[in-house]
Amino acid sequence: MAKKYYITTPIYYPSGNWHIGHCYTTVICDALARYHKQKGEEVFFLTGTDEHGQKVEKEALKRGITPREFIDPLVSELKEMWKLLDVGYDRFIRTTDEDHVRGVQQIYEKLYRSGDIYKSEYEGYYCTPCEAFWTEAQLKEGKCPDCGRDVALQKEESYFFRLSKYAPRILKLYEDNPAFLQPKSRVNEMVNNFLKAGLSDLSVSRTSVKWGVPLPFDQKHTAYVWIDALSNYITALGYGSENDGLYRKFWPADLHLVGKEIVRFHAIIWPAILMALGEPVPQQIYGHGWLLIGGEKLSKSKENARPELTDPYELVKRYGADAVRYYLLREIPFGSDGEYTTERFLLRVNADLANDYGNLVSRTQAMIVQSFGKIPPRGKEEGPDGELIALASSLFERVDADMGALNAPDALAHIFEVIGRANKYIDETTPWLLAKDPAKRDRLGAVLYNLAEVVRIVSLALRPFLTRAPQKALSAFGGGEEVLSPAFGALEEGTPIEKLAPLFPRLDVKKELAEVEKLVAALQKKAAPPAPAKPAEAPKPQISFEEFQKLELKVGEVVACEKVKKSEKLLHETVKLGDKTISVVSGIAKFYTPEEMVGKKVVVVTNLAPAKLCGVLSEGMILCAEDGAGRLSLVSPERAVECGATVR
Ligand code: ME8
């Protein structure tokens, strides 16, 4: 029976603005999947999108559209990106897919019944961009310790998962099975930063987020997005359904490849959930490093001011899928971060693909076509032949060891070692001189045969990494079965051979850099058009009277007001509402001075979840009207009314 191999990428947030950093995890997974397929294994490669949660809900609301209307075009863009990069997944799961939603509900139901999920109340801080909960002690200067952005204080009824119960088993899993979490440094991070201190139970449901999977046993709660998202690895295979053949065949996964910032969710929460379900844990979780720009993680907000071309669509359009894949798979030492520059990209692609590989293929095939028209006889070995043949013959063994360690950069380095040796062999054996001497025709044949075999073997070895050029190089060898043999010498004498157009254009890197800089400037201009007038707001979706009634609006009086330190926009007001006062932070410092505010009667939303803004607690929102130029004006009752009066 064929060995099976189940590999997954994380499922992507439909954030848009896709950049080359986003492609990293998925291109590596694709190369691994292709590698295992080439070895004859039965592979299942899963990717998809993580579509629920507060982030999407808020973005859609901001635009006055439904979450689905917001997400669908972004999902199409992502799929288009994978198509351009020749990413050949077996399933693209969306967490809005019906079978996934049912699967998540099954998981919650099972955990609730077994007592691993219980009802309580959540109070803590939430980072919406990371969709992560934090305690006050975990915050860094009041901000999210992962991304440094603002967090909101939240208090609500919630179901909890008994994560604390599983901490000892997770520690034991790391000890007994060092392969489970790689690279090793991530184990130390997990143990020292989280497990050592013991784990708290995890809030796994929300009442304030509507855009999520409703819990089967309590419909006013939706599933916490990370539990929803992690479950995709098993729901995609039919876990919990009648149709669970794929699950029985492929689970446990051989590899969850993820960026290092989400190792915590995969290496702590996910195995605990699986343990609670009584299912096996994945064989391995690998936390890879990041593509950096200027020393920081490449992300859509940071790339802007630089002349780097980070847009995958443009990169593929200009340099081809092979170039982008090659850069990602070769340049960044596996497990570490790597700085991305367009110059490094161009130099890498030009030196390795155009000069070394492309040149070897076209020189070899052109010389054979010119001198023999087909594959010459192998001839006898002499001079440097033995060394070249030995290196090429043992290539698959080295690549296999590298890929077993998931190390694509080393595998490619080994392939390019053979390519480099073959180019040197051409200089040593000078076939163009041999061709001039009829007495040396046998030797010429032997040299060209060896080169043809090296071209064939390296192209075969490159196939999982580059999807276009190696295939073209291989198809020039007549297309017989022997073309796919890993053995040196499999190519038969007399095999017809075609002359190929150059596989990669040679680039003038300096000229190209200047062109790219212009392109980036044009892209940035397009991305940020001048915005003189505020665009008309899209109408918000209709709400029912019941929904409106959920808002608690009251008249209040500002009894004290001061500027919020370190902020140009914020004022901190103390607002009297009947016999109590609340603390409110508002973004109106540009339009009112603190002195002007004191004594003003205002309308306040008083049942908004409390949040901390620049470290100051805000327990409500003062309503303002905004004019066409973005100026704010307080909304006040027209006649005198007492503080605390209800606005309806
Ligand atoms: O984290 N360098 O999704 P995501 C390398 N939905 N990799 C990068 C990168 C960079 N500069 N920027 C992003 C999520 N990535 C969750 C996953 S799984 C159950 C839920 C990688 O869209 C990142 O590390 O933020 C991750 O592997 C992938 O892009 C998707 O990230």
PDB file of C-alpha atoms in Angstrom, residues 52-53 57 95-98 100-110 112 117 159 204-225 227-228:
ATOM      1  CA  HIS A  52     -15.353  33.927  10.732  1.00  0.00           C
ATOM      2  CA  GLY A  53     -14.759  36.253  13.635  1.00  0.00           C
ATOM      3  CA  GLU A  57     -17.603  41.192  11.039  1.00  0.00           C
ATOM      4  CA  THR A  95     -14.704  27.826   7.302  1.00  0.00           C
ATOM      5  CA  THR A  96     -18.070  28.923   5.908  1.00  0.00           C
ATOM      6  CA  ASP A  97     -18.399  25.582   4.047  1.00  0.00           C
ATOM      7  CA  GLU A  98     -21.430  23.717   5.314  1.00  0.00           C
ATOM      8  CA  HIS A 100     -16.996  22.381   8.102  1.00  0.00           C
ATOM      9  CA  VAL A 101     -19.673  24.220  10.101  1.00  0.00           C
ATOM     10  CA  ARG A 102     -21.373  20.900  10.907  1.00  0.00           C
ATOM     11  CA  GLY A 103     -18.009  19.392  11.856  1.00  0.00           C
ATOM     12  CA  VAL A 104     -17.234  22.252  14.263  1.00  0.00           C
ATOM     13  CA  GLN A 105     -20.650  21.827  15.865  1.00  0.00           C
ATOM     14  CA  GLN A 106     -19.978  18.109  16.311  1.00  0.00           C
ATOM     15  CA  ILE A 107     -16.672  18.893  17.997  1.00  0.00           C
ATOM     16  CA  TYR A 108     -18.283  21.356  20.429  1.00  0.00           C
ATOM     17  CA  GLU A 109     -21.125  18.946  21.139  1.00  0.00           C
ATOM     18  CA  LYS A 110     -18.700  16.147  21.946  1.00  0.00           C
ATOM     19  CA  TYR A 112     -19.612  19.711  25.970  1.00  0.00           C
ATOM     20  CA  ILE A 117     -16.519  22.543  27.857  1.00  0.00           C
ATOM     21  CA  TYR A 159     -18.141  28.635  27.452  1.00  0.00           C
ATOM     22  CA  VAL A 204     -14.170  29.192  23.418  1.00  0.00           C
ATOM     23  CA  SER A 205     -17.412  31.004  22.669  1.00  0.00           C
ATOM     24  CA  ARG A 206     -18.630  34.552  22.174  1.00  0.00           C
ATOM     25  CA  THR A 207     -22.019  36.171  22.491  1.00  0.00           C
ATOM     26  CA  SER A 208     -20.849  39.509  21.096  1.00  0.00           C
ATOM     27  CA  VAL A 209     -19.701  38.055  17.760  1.00  0.00           C
ATOM     28  CA  LYS A 210     -22.490  36.997  15.440  1.00  0.00           C
ATOM     29  CA  TRP A 211     -20.350  36.028  12.434  1.00  0.00           C
ATOM     30  CA  GLY A 212     -19.365  32.567  13.560  1.00  0.00           C
ATOM     31  CA  VAL A 213     -20.507  28.976  13.981  1.00  0.00           C
ATOM     32  CA  PRO A 214     -23.461  28.847  16.432  1.00  0.00           C
ATOM     33  CA  LEU A 215     -22.920  26.404  19.270  1.00  0.00           C
ATOM     34  CA  PRO A 216     -25.333  23.473  18.943  1.00  0.00           C
ATOM     35  CA  PHE A 217     -26.216  23.515  22.651  1.00  0.00           C
ATOM     36  CA  ASP A 218     -26.561  27.305  23.016  1.00  0.00           C
ATOM     37  CA  GLN A 219     -27.360  29.224  19.846  1.00  0.00           C
ATOM     38  CA  LYS A 220     -26.652  32.667  21.253  1.00  0.00           C
ATOM     39  CA  HIS A 221     -22.972  31.742  21.413  1.00  0.00           C
ATOM     40  CA  THR A 222     -20.678  31.448  18.415  1.00  0.00           C
ATOM     41  CA  ALA A 223     -17.508  29.353  18.353  1.00  0.00           C
ATOM     42  CA  TYR A 224     -14.211  31.097  19.129  1.00  0.00           C
ATOM     43  CA  VAL A 225     -12.534  31.560  15.745  1.00  0.00           C
ATOM     44  CA  ILE A 227     -11.238  26.547  17.585  1.00  0.00           C
ATOM     45  CA  ASP A 228     -13.325  26.948  14.422  1.00  0.00           C
TER      46      ASP A 228
END
